[in-house]
mmCIF file with all atom_site columns, C-alpha atoms and ligand atoms in Angstrom:
data_model
loop_
_atom_site.group_PDB
_atom_site.id
_atom_site.type_symbol
_atom_site.label_atom_id
_atom_site.label_alt_id
_atom_site.label_comp_id
_atom_site.label_asym_id
_atom_site.label_entity_id
_atom_site.label_seq_id
_atom_site.pdbx_PDB_ins_code
_atom_site.Cartn_x
_atom_site.Cartn_y
_atom_site.Cartn_z
_atom_site.occupancy
_atom_site.B_iso_or_equiv
_atom_site.pdbx_formal_charge
_atom_site.auth_seq_id
_atom_site.auth_comp_id
_atom_site.auth_asym_id
_atom_site.auth_atom_id
_atom_site.pdbx_PDB_model_num
ATOM   1   C CA  . UNK A 1 1   ? -31.778 -11.016 9.376  1.00 64.00 ? 1   UNK A CA  1
ATOM   2   C CA  . UNK A 1 2   ? -28.805 -12.473 11.137 1.00 85.00 ? 2   UNK A CA  1
ATOM   3   C CA  . UNK A 1 3   ? -28.668 -16.183 11.663 1.00 95.00 ? 3   UNK A CA  1
ATOM   4   C CA  . UNK A 1 4   ? -26.510 -16.749 14.720 1.00 97.00 ? 4   UNK A CA  1
ATOM   5   C CA  . UNK A 1 5   ? -25.009 -20.072 15.583 1.00 98.00 ? 5   UNK A CA  1
ATOM   6   C CA  . UNK A 1 6   ? -23.544 -20.462 18.998 1.00 98.00 ? 6   UNK A CA  1
ATOM   7   C CA  . UNK A 1 7   ? -21.502 -23.190 20.571 1.00 98.00 ? 7   UNK A CA  1
ATOM   8   C CA  . UNK A 1 8   ? -21.929 -24.250 24.169 1.00 98.00 ? 8   UNK A CA  1
ATOM   9   C CA  . UNK A 1 9   ? -18.689 -26.293 24.711 1.00 98.00 ? 9   UNK A CA  1
ATOM   10  C CA  . UNK A 1 10  ? -17.813 -28.431 27.658 1.00 97.00 ? 10  UNK A CA  1
ATOM   11  C CA  . UNK A 1 11  ? -16.976 -31.780 29.168 1.00 96.00 ? 11  UNK A CA  1
ATOM   12  C CA  . UNK A 1 12  ? -20.490 -32.565 30.510 1.00 97.00 ? 12  UNK A CA  1
ATOM   13  C CA  . UNK A 1 13  ? -19.296 -35.343 32.783 1.00 96.00 ? 13  UNK A CA  1
ATOM   14  C CA  . UNK A 1 14  ? -22.137 -35.671 33.704 1.00 96.00 ? 14  UNK A CA  1
ATOM   15  C CA  . UNK A 1 15  ? -24.814 -33.293 32.472 1.00 97.00 ? 15  UNK A CA  1
ATOM   16  C CA  . UNK A 1 16  ? -26.354 -31.276 35.348 1.00 97.00 ? 16  UNK A CA  1
ATOM   17  C CA  . UNK A 1 17  ? -29.478 -29.233 35.731 1.00 97.00 ? 17  UNK A CA  1
ATOM   18  C CA  . UNK A 1 18  ? -27.231 -26.177 35.592 1.00 97.00 ? 18  UNK A CA  1
ATOM   19  C CA  . UNK A 1 19  ? -26.072 -27.163 32.121 1.00 98.00 ? 19  UNK A CA  1
ATOM   20  C CA  . UNK A 1 20  ? -29.702 -27.724 31.100 1.00 98.00 ? 20  UNK A CA  1
ATOM   21  C CA  . UNK A 1 21  ? -30.749 -24.378 32.524 1.00 97.00 ? 21  UNK A CA  1
ATOM   22  C CA  . UNK A 1 22  ? -28.061 -22.750 30.297 1.00 98.00 ? 22  UNK A CA  1
ATOM   23  C CA  . UNK A 1 23  ? -29.028 -24.803 27.203 1.00 98.00 ? 23  UNK A CA  1
ATOM   24  C CA  . UNK A 1 24  ? -32.618 -23.589 27.596 1.00 98.00 ? 24  UNK A CA  1
ATOM   25  C CA  . UNK A 1 25  ? -31.549 -19.972 27.985 1.00 98.00 ? 25  UNK A CA  1
ATOM   26  C CA  . UNK A 1 26  ? -29.138 -20.188 24.993 1.00 98.00 ? 26  UNK A CA  1
ATOM   27  C CA  . UNK A 1 27  ? -31.778 -21.883 22.815 1.00 98.00 ? 27  UNK A CA  1
ATOM   28  C CA  . UNK A 1 28  ? -34.020 -18.794 23.365 1.00 98.00 ? 28  UNK A CA  1
ATOM   29  C CA  . UNK A 1 29  ? -31.567 -16.218 22.145 1.00 97.00 ? 29  UNK A CA  1
ATOM   30  C CA  . UNK A 1 30  ? -29.525 -17.959 19.438 1.00 98.00 ? 30  UNK A CA  1
ATOM   31  C CA  . UNK A 1 31  ? -30.819 -19.316 16.124 1.00 98.00 ? 31  UNK A CA  1
ATOM   32  C CA  . UNK A 1 32  ? -28.851 -22.438 16.520 1.00 98.00 ? 32  UNK A CA  1
ATOM   33  C CA  . UNK A 1 33  ? -27.156 -23.798 19.558 1.00 98.00 ? 33  UNK A CA  1
ATOM   34  C CA  . UNK A 1 34  ? -24.574 -26.555 19.226 1.00 98.00 ? 34  UNK A CA  1
ATOM   35  C CA  . UNK A 1 35  ? -23.739 -28.306 22.526 1.00 98.00 ? 35  UNK A CA  1
ATOM   36  C CA  . UNK A 1 36  ? -20.221 -29.536 21.799 1.00 98.00 ? 36  UNK A CA  1
ATOM   37  C CA  . UNK A 1 37  ? -18.636 -32.153 23.973 1.00 98.00 ? 37  UNK A CA  1
ATOM   38  C CA  . UNK A 1 38  ? -14.820 -32.092 24.094 1.00 96.00 ? 38  UNK A CA  1
ATOM   39  C CA  . UNK A 1 39  ? -13.167 -35.319 23.027 1.00 95.00 ? 39  UNK A CA  1
ATOM   40  C CA  . UNK A 1 40  ? -10.339 -35.473 25.549 1.00 80.00 ? 40  UNK A CA  1
ATOM   41  C CA  . UNK A 1 41  ? -8.961  -38.862 26.708 1.00 66.00 ? 41  UNK A CA  1
ATOM   42  C CA  . UNK A 1 42  ? -6.532  -37.098 29.128 1.00 71.00 ? 42  UNK A CA  1
ATOM   43  C CA  . UNK A 1 43  ? -9.405  -35.923 31.472 1.00 72.00 ? 43  UNK A CA  1
ATOM   44  C CA  . UNK A 1 44  ? -10.336 -39.478 32.323 1.00 87.00 ? 44  UNK A CA  1
ATOM   45  C CA  . UNK A 1 45  ? -14.061 -38.867 32.475 1.00 93.00 ? 45  UNK A CA  1
ATOM   46  C CA  . UNK A 1 46  ? -16.493 -40.958 34.618 1.00 95.00 ? 46  UNK A CA  1
ATOM   47  C CA  . UNK A 1 47  ? -18.881 -41.279 31.650 1.00 95.00 ? 47  UNK A CA  1
ATOM   48  C CA  . UNK A 1 48  ? -17.741 -42.363 28.166 1.00 95.00 ? 48  UNK A CA  1
ATOM   49  C CA  . UNK A 1 49  ? -18.220 -39.877 25.356 1.00 96.00 ? 49  UNK A CA  1
ATOM   50  C CA  . UNK A 1 50  ? -21.111 -41.975 24.009 1.00 96.00 ? 50  UNK A CA  1
ATOM   51  C CA  . UNK A 1 51  ? -22.765 -41.957 27.374 1.00 96.00 ? 51  UNK A CA  1
ATOM   52  C CA  . UNK A 1 52  ? -22.480 -38.225 27.703 1.00 97.00 ? 52  UNK A CA  1
ATOM   53  C CA  . UNK A 1 53  ? -23.672 -37.624 24.210 1.00 98.00 ? 53  UNK A CA  1
ATOM   54  C CA  . UNK A 1 54  ? -26.602 -39.953 24.892 1.00 97.00 ? 54  UNK A CA  1
ATOM   55  C CA  . UNK A 1 55  ? -27.706 -38.068 28.000 1.00 97.00 ? 55  UNK A CA  1
ATOM   56  C CA  . UNK A 1 56  ? -27.366 -34.682 26.224 1.00 98.00 ? 56  UNK A CA  1
ATOM   57  C CA  . UNK A 1 57  ? -29.439 -35.944 23.290 1.00 98.00 ? 57  UNK A CA  1
ATOM   58  C CA  . UNK A 1 58  ? -32.095 -37.304 25.616 1.00 97.00 ? 58  UNK A CA  1
ATOM   59  C CA  . UNK A 1 59  ? -32.636 -34.143 27.537 1.00 97.00 ? 59  UNK A CA  1
ATOM   60  C CA  . UNK A 1 60  ? -32.320 -31.610 24.690 1.00 98.00 ? 60  UNK A CA  1
ATOM   61  C CA  . UNK A 1 61  ? -34.597 -33.381 22.213 1.00 98.00 ? 61  UNK A CA  1
ATOM   62  C CA  . UNK A 1 62  ? -37.374 -30.979 22.879 1.00 97.00 ? 62  UNK A CA  1
ATOM   63  C CA  . UNK A 1 63  ? -35.411 -28.051 21.501 1.00 98.00 ? 63  UNK A CA  1
ATOM   64  C CA  . UNK A 1 64  ? -35.581 -27.790 17.706 1.00 98.00 ? 64  UNK A CA  1
ATOM   65  C CA  . UNK A 1 65  ? -32.658 -25.472 17.418 1.00 98.00 ? 65  UNK A CA  1
ATOM   66  C CA  . UNK A 1 66  ? -30.241 -27.411 19.670 1.00 98.00 ? 66  UNK A CA  1
ATOM   67  C CA  . UNK A 1 67  ? -27.903 -30.062 18.332 1.00 98.00 ? 67  UNK A CA  1
ATOM   68  C CA  . UNK A 1 68  ? -25.287 -32.226 20.048 1.00 98.00 ? 68  UNK A CA  1
ATOM   69  C CA  . UNK A 1 69  ? -21.887 -32.663 18.613 1.00 98.00 ? 69  UNK A CA  1
ATOM   70  C CA  . UNK A 1 70  ? -18.248 -33.518 19.478 1.00 98.00 ? 70  UNK A CA  1
ATOM   71  C CA  . UNK A 1 71  ? -15.025 -31.642 18.919 1.00 97.00 ? 71  UNK A CA  1
ATOM   72  C CA  . UNK A 1 72  ? -11.328 -32.188 19.332 1.00 96.00 ? 72  UNK A CA  1
ATOM   73  C CA  . UNK A 1 73  ? -8.467  -29.798 19.101 1.00 95.00 ? 73  UNK A CA  1
ATOM   74  C CA  . UNK A 1 74  ? -8.886  -26.113 19.413 1.00 97.00 ? 74  UNK A CA  1
ATOM   75  C CA  . UNK A 1 75  ? -12.414 -24.815 20.074 1.00 98.00 ? 75  UNK A CA  1
ATOM   76  C CA  . UNK A 1 76  ? -11.848 -21.859 17.677 1.00 98.00 ? 76  UNK A CA  1
ATOM   77  C CA  . UNK A 1 77  ? -11.014 -24.254 14.830 1.00 98.00 ? 77  UNK A CA  1
ATOM   78  C CA  . UNK A 1 78  ? -14.279 -26.165 15.429 1.00 98.00 ? 78  UNK A CA  1
ATOM   79  C CA  . UNK A 1 79  ? -16.124 -22.755 15.632 1.00 98.00 ? 79  UNK A CA  1
ATOM   80  C CA  . UNK A 1 80  ? -14.737 -21.864 12.147 1.00 98.00 ? 80  UNK A CA  1
ATOM   81  C CA  . UNK A 1 81  ? -15.770 -25.304 10.853 1.00 98.00 ? 81  UNK A CA  1
ATOM   82  C CA  . UNK A 1 82  ? -19.373 -24.903 11.939 1.00 98.00 ? 82  UNK A CA  1
ATOM   83  C CA  . UNK A 1 83  ? -19.577 -21.130 11.175 1.00 98.00 ? 83  UNK A CA  1
ATOM   84  C CA  . UNK A 1 84  ? -20.300 -20.256 14.701 1.00 98.00 ? 84  UNK A CA  1
ATOM   85  C CA  . UNK A 1 85  ? -20.402 -16.557 15.728 1.00 98.00 ? 85  UNK A CA  1
ATOM   86  C CA  . UNK A 1 86  ? -20.616 -17.074 19.495 1.00 98.00 ? 86  UNK A CA  1
ATOM   87  C CA  . UNK A 1 87  ? -19.506 -19.229 22.365 1.00 98.00 ? 87  UNK A CA  1
ATOM   88  C CA  . UNK A 1 88  ? -21.852 -19.620 25.268 1.00 98.00 ? 88  UNK A CA  1
ATOM   89  C CA  . UNK A 1 89  ? -20.333 -20.099 28.723 1.00 98.00 ? 89  UNK A CA  1
ATOM   90  C CA  . UNK A 1 90  ? -21.956 -20.153 32.190 1.00 96.00 ? 90  UNK A CA  1
ATOM   91  C CA  . UNK A 1 91  ? -20.796 -18.095 35.086 1.00 96.00 ? 91  UNK A CA  1
ATOM   92  C CA  . UNK A 1 92  ? -21.996 -19.254 38.452 1.00 93.00 ? 92  UNK A CA  1
ATOM   93  C CA  . UNK A 1 93  ? -19.995 -17.265 40.864 1.00 90.00 ? 93  UNK A CA  1
ATOM   94  C CA  . UNK A 1 94  ? -17.131 -14.697 40.870 1.00 90.00 ? 94  UNK A CA  1
ATOM   95  C CA  . UNK A 1 95  ? -14.699 -17.682 41.247 1.00 88.00 ? 95  UNK A CA  1
ATOM   96  C CA  . UNK A 1 96  ? -15.576 -18.791 37.661 1.00 92.00 ? 96  UNK A CA  1
ATOM   97  C CA  . UNK A 1 97  ? -14.741 -15.399 36.339 1.00 94.00 ? 97  UNK A CA  1
ATOM   98  C CA  . UNK A 1 98  ? -10.942 -15.536 36.194 1.00 95.00 ? 98  UNK A CA  1
ATOM   99  C CA  . UNK A 1 99  ? -10.685 -18.715 34.242 1.00 95.00 ? 99  UNK A CA  1
ATOM   100 C CA  . UNK A 1 100 ? -13.573 -17.816 31.996 1.00 97.00 ? 100 UNK A CA  1
ATOM   101 C CA  . UNK A 1 101 ? -12.149 -14.383 31.259 1.00 97.00 ? 101 UNK A CA  1
ATOM   102 C CA  . UNK A 1 102 ? -8.715  -15.882 30.387 1.00 97.00 ? 102 UNK A CA  1
ATOM   103 C CA  . UNK A 1 103 ? -10.333 -18.425 28.120 1.00 98.00 ? 103 UNK A CA  1
ATOM   104 C CA  . UNK A 1 104 ? -12.535 -15.872 26.466 1.00 98.00 ? 104 UNK A CA  1
ATOM   105 C CA  . UNK A 1 105 ? -9.743  -13.479 25.763 1.00 98.00 ? 105 UNK A CA  1
ATOM   106 C CA  . UNK A 1 106 ? -7.433  -16.223 24.541 1.00 98.00 ? 106 UNK A CA  1
ATOM   107 C CA  . UNK A 1 107 ? -10.195 -17.422 22.158 1.00 98.00 ? 107 UNK A CA  1
ATOM   108 C CA  . UNK A 1 108 ? -10.631 -13.870 20.973 1.00 98.00 ? 108 UNK A CA  1
ATOM   109 C CA  . UNK A 1 109 ? -6.955  -13.604 20.303 1.00 98.00 ? 109 UNK A CA  1
ATOM   110 C CA  . UNK A 1 110 ? -7.088  -16.751 18.254 1.00 98.00 ? 110 UNK A CA  1
ATOM   111 C CA  . UNK A 1 111 ? -10.304 -15.898 16.459 1.00 98.00 ? 111 UNK A CA  1
ATOM   112 C CA  . UNK A 1 112 ? -11.403 -12.180 16.810 1.00 98.00 ? 112 UNK A CA  1
ATOM   113 C CA  . UNK A 1 113 ? -14.783 -12.770 15.069 1.00 97.00 ? 113 UNK A CA  1
ATOM   114 C CA  . UNK A 1 114 ? -15.956 -15.226 17.682 1.00 98.00 ? 114 UNK A CA  1
ATOM   115 C CA  . UNK A 1 115 ? -17.747 -13.560 20.597 1.00 98.00 ? 115 UNK A CA  1
ATOM   116 C CA  . UNK A 1 116 ? -17.956 -15.179 24.013 1.00 98.00 ? 116 UNK A CA  1
ATOM   117 C CA  . UNK A 1 117 ? -21.391 -14.659 25.683 1.00 98.00 ? 117 UNK A CA  1
ATOM   118 C CA  . UNK A 1 118 ? -21.747 -15.307 29.479 1.00 97.00 ? 118 UNK A CA  1
ATOM   119 C CA  . UNK A 1 119 ? -25.014 -16.303 30.996 1.00 97.00 ? 119 UNK A CA  1
ATOM   120 C CA  . UNK A 1 120 ? -25.889 -16.851 34.549 1.00 96.00 ? 120 UNK A CA  1
ATOM   121 C CA  . UNK A 1 121 ? -27.844 -20.064 35.458 1.00 95.00 ? 121 UNK A CA  1
ATOM   122 C CA  . UNK A 1 122 ? -30.752 -19.932 37.802 1.00 96.00 ? 122 UNK A CA  1
ATOM   123 C CA  . UNK A 1 123 ? -29.633 -19.044 41.314 1.00 95.00 ? 123 UNK A CA  1
ATOM   124 C CA  . UNK A 1 124 ? -30.816 -22.576 42.419 1.00 94.00 ? 124 UNK A CA  1
ATOM   125 C CA  . UNK A 1 125 ? -28.086 -24.101 40.257 1.00 95.00 ? 125 UNK A CA  1
ATOM   126 C CA  . UNK A 1 126 ? -25.360 -21.511 41.043 1.00 93.00 ? 126 UNK A CA  1
ATOM   127 C CA  . UNK A 1 127 ? -23.424 -23.928 43.295 1.00 94.00 ? 127 UNK A CA  1
ATOM   128 C CA  . UNK A 1 128 ? -23.857 -27.044 40.958 1.00 96.00 ? 128 UNK A CA  1
ATOM   129 C CA  . UNK A 1 129 ? -20.858 -28.492 39.212 1.00 96.00 ? 129 UNK A CA  1
ATOM   130 C CA  . UNK A 1 130 ? -20.140 -31.853 37.599 1.00 96.00 ? 130 UNK A CA  1
ATOM   131 C CA  . UNK A 1 131 ? -17.076 -32.175 39.682 1.00 95.00 ? 131 UNK A CA  1
ATOM   132 C CA  . UNK A 1 132 ? -19.020 -31.819 43.029 1.00 96.00 ? 132 UNK A CA  1
ATOM   133 C CA  . UNK A 1 133 ? -21.893 -33.959 41.799 1.00 97.00 ? 133 UNK A CA  1
ATOM   134 C CA  . UNK A 1 134 ? -19.432 -36.809 40.952 1.00 96.00 ? 134 UNK A CA  1
ATOM   135 C CA  . UNK A 1 135 ? -17.734 -36.449 44.409 1.00 96.00 ? 135 UNK A CA  1
ATOM   136 C CA  . UNK A 1 136 ? -21.062 -36.481 46.270 1.00 97.00 ? 136 UNK A CA  1
ATOM   137 C CA  . UNK A 1 137 ? -22.282 -39.529 44.343 1.00 96.00 ? 137 UNK A CA  1
ATOM   138 C CA  . UNK A 1 138 ? -19.039 -41.380 44.934 1.00 95.00 ? 138 UNK A CA  1
ATOM   139 C CA  . UNK A 1 139 ? -19.310 -40.724 48.668 1.00 95.00 ? 139 UNK A CA  1
ATOM   140 C CA  . UNK A 1 140 ? -22.914 -41.939 48.872 1.00 94.00 ? 140 UNK A CA  1
ATOM   141 C CA  . UNK A 1 141 ? -24.641 -38.559 49.081 1.00 96.00 ? 141 UNK A CA  1
ATOM   142 C CA  . UNK A 1 142 ? -27.783 -37.502 47.358 1.00 96.00 ? 142 UNK A CA  1
ATOM   143 C CA  . UNK A 1 143 ? -27.687 -35.493 44.087 1.00 96.00 ? 143 UNK A CA  1
ATOM   144 C CA  . UNK A 1 144 ? -31.410 -35.318 43.709 1.00 96.00 ? 144 UNK A CA  1
ATOM   145 C CA  . UNK A 1 145 ? -32.442 -32.075 42.103 1.00 96.00 ? 145 UNK A CA  1
ATOM   146 C CA  . UNK A 1 146 ? -28.918 -31.280 40.860 1.00 97.00 ? 146 UNK A CA  1
ATOM   147 C CA  . UNK A 1 147 ? -29.053 -33.562 37.839 1.00 97.00 ? 147 UNK A CA  1
ATOM   148 C CA  . UNK A 1 148 ? -32.019 -35.114 35.918 1.00 97.00 ? 148 UNK A CA  1
ATOM   149 C CA  . UNK A 1 149 ? -33.314 -38.272 37.641 1.00 96.00 ? 149 UNK A CA  1
ATOM   150 C CA  . UNK A 1 150 ? -32.138 -40.501 34.819 1.00 95.00 ? 150 UNK A CA  1
ATOM   151 C CA  . UNK A 1 151 ? -28.638 -38.994 35.138 1.00 96.00 ? 151 UNK A CA  1
ATOM   152 C CA  . UNK A 1 152 ? -28.839 -39.619 38.917 1.00 96.00 ? 152 UNK A CA  1
ATOM   153 C CA  . UNK A 1 153 ? -29.656 -43.317 38.321 1.00 96.00 ? 153 UNK A CA  1
ATOM   154 C CA  . UNK A 1 154 ? -26.781 -43.724 35.797 1.00 95.00 ? 154 UNK A CA  1
ATOM   155 C CA  . UNK A 1 155 ? -24.407 -41.954 38.206 1.00 96.00 ? 155 UNK A CA  1
ATOM   156 C CA  . UNK A 1 156 ? -25.418 -44.366 40.984 1.00 94.00 ? 156 UNK A CA  1
ATOM   157 C CA  . UNK A 1 157 ? -24.819 -47.440 38.901 1.00 92.00 ? 157 UNK A CA  1
ATOM   158 C CA  . UNK A 1 158 ? -21.587 -46.032 37.574 1.00 92.00 ? 158 UNK A CA  1
ATOM   159 C CA  . UNK A 1 159 ? -20.125 -45.307 41.044 1.00 91.00 ? 159 UNK A CA  1
ATOM   160 C CA  . UNK A 1 160 ? -21.505 -48.596 42.495 1.00 88.00 ? 160 UNK A CA  1
ATOM   161 C CA  . UNK A 1 161 ? -19.972 -50.462 39.578 1.00 84.00 ? 161 UNK A CA  1
ATOM   162 C CA  . UNK A 1 162 ? -16.635 -48.756 39.988 1.00 67.00 ? 162 UNK A CA  1
ATOM   163 C CA  . UNK A 1 163 ? -16.471 -49.432 43.743 1.00 52.00 ? 163 UNK A CA  1
ATOM   164 C CA  . UNK A 1 164 ? -17.056 -53.162 43.208 1.00 50.00 ? 164 UNK A CA  1
ATOM   165 C CA  . UNK A 1 165 ? -13.871 -53.333 40.902 1.00 46.00 ? 165 UNK A CA  1
HETATM 166 O O1  . PNS B 2 .   ? -16.732 -28.076 30.843 1.00 56.35 ? 201 PNS B O1  1
HETATM 167 P P1  . PNS B 2 .   ? -15.352 -27.474 30.849 1.00 56.35 ? 201 PNS B P1  1
HETATM 168 O O2  . PNS B 2 .   ? -14.350 -28.536 31.309 1.00 56.35 ? 201 PNS B O2  1
HETATM 169 O O3  . PNS B 2 .   ? -15.275 -26.229 31.692 1.00 56.35 ? 201 PNS B O3  1
HETATM 170 O O4  . PNS B 2 .   ? -14.991 -27.097 29.368 1.00 56.35 ? 201 PNS B O4  1
HETATM 171 C C1  . PNS B 2 .   ? -13.760 -26.568 28.993 1.00 56.35 ? 201 PNS B C1  1
HETATM 172 C C2  . PNS B 2 .   ? -13.616 -26.381 27.434 1.00 56.35 ? 201 PNS B C2  1
HETATM 173 C C3  . PNS B 2 .   ? -13.900 -27.721 26.734 1.00 56.35 ? 201 PNS B C3  1
HETATM 174 C C4  . PNS B 2 .   ? -14.512 -25.300 26.978 1.00 56.35 ? 201 PNS B C4  1
HETATM 175 C C5  . PNS B 2 .   ? -12.120 -26.041 27.136 1.00 56.35 ? 201 PNS B C5  1
HETATM 176 O O5  . PNS B 2 .   ? -11.269 -26.863 27.827 1.00 56.35 ? 201 PNS B O5  1
HETATM 177 C C6  . PNS B 2 .   ? -11.828 -26.021 25.655 1.00 56.35 ? 201 PNS B C6  1
HETATM 178 O O6  . PNS B 2 .   ? -12.274 -25.169 24.883 1.00 56.35 ? 201 PNS B O6  1
HETATM 179 N N1  . PNS B 2 .   ? -11.029 -26.957 25.212 1.00 56.35 ? 201 PNS B N1  1
HETATM 180 C C7  . PNS B 2 .   ? -10.615 -27.109 23.861 1.00 56.35 ? 201 PNS B C7  1
HETATM 181 C C8  . PNS B 2 .   ? -9.179  -26.835 23.578 1.00 56.35 ? 201 PNS B C8  1
HETATM 182 C C9  . PNS B 2 .   ? -8.930  -25.255 23.400 1.00 56.35 ? 201 PNS B C9  1
HETATM 183 O O7  . PNS B 2 .   ? -9.513  -24.694 22.432 1.00 56.35 ? 201 PNS B O7  1
HETATM 184 N N2  . PNS B 2 .   ? -8.138  -24.728 24.345 1.00 56.35 ? 201 PNS B N2  1
HETATM 185 C C10 . PNS B 2 .   ? -7.896  -23.343 24.379 1.00 56.35 ? 201 PNS B C10 1
HETATM 186 C C11 . PNS B 2 .   ? -8.939  -22.648 25.237 1.00 56.35 ? 201 PNS B C11 1
HETATM 187 S S1  . PNS B 2 .   ? -8.596  -20.841 25.348 1.00 56.35 ? 201 PNS B S1  1
#
């Protein structure tokens, strides 16, 4: 029997219902799924690394085969370190495809034994992105239904806190 560990890498700034949908799908087909948050100070995230890890841990606690981790440097090096055989990435629309294809082929060039597996989120999340969720929240719009309620609350206090500075 094969025991396949997959990595679902990303920034998760913040976690959306689209990410959670993909984590649930991934947890069903892989033996182990590692949700790996990129440590990258350059991206200037809204949520700190600890906050993003906390949200991920909170909302994935119900999956026995999902764990949360961080990585820095090349994703392929991290994959070797944790003995992962697959990378999980979500494709929402055709516009995601070009970037995802380039990344998948580059990762294959760097580490041919690592397979990228694409999954589509539920149609209802096909237009959800962390970037848009942050923009809407900053401009006072509602993100209800796009992120878990607790994330929505943290997003509100984050953007309110920032605007008071
Ligand atoms: O959530 P994101 O921002 O779409 O995730 C992008 C991520 C973290 C998967 C990508 O930036 C990445 O893998 N970064 C690590 C550095 C690396 O390996 N770069 C070469 C990719 S071909």
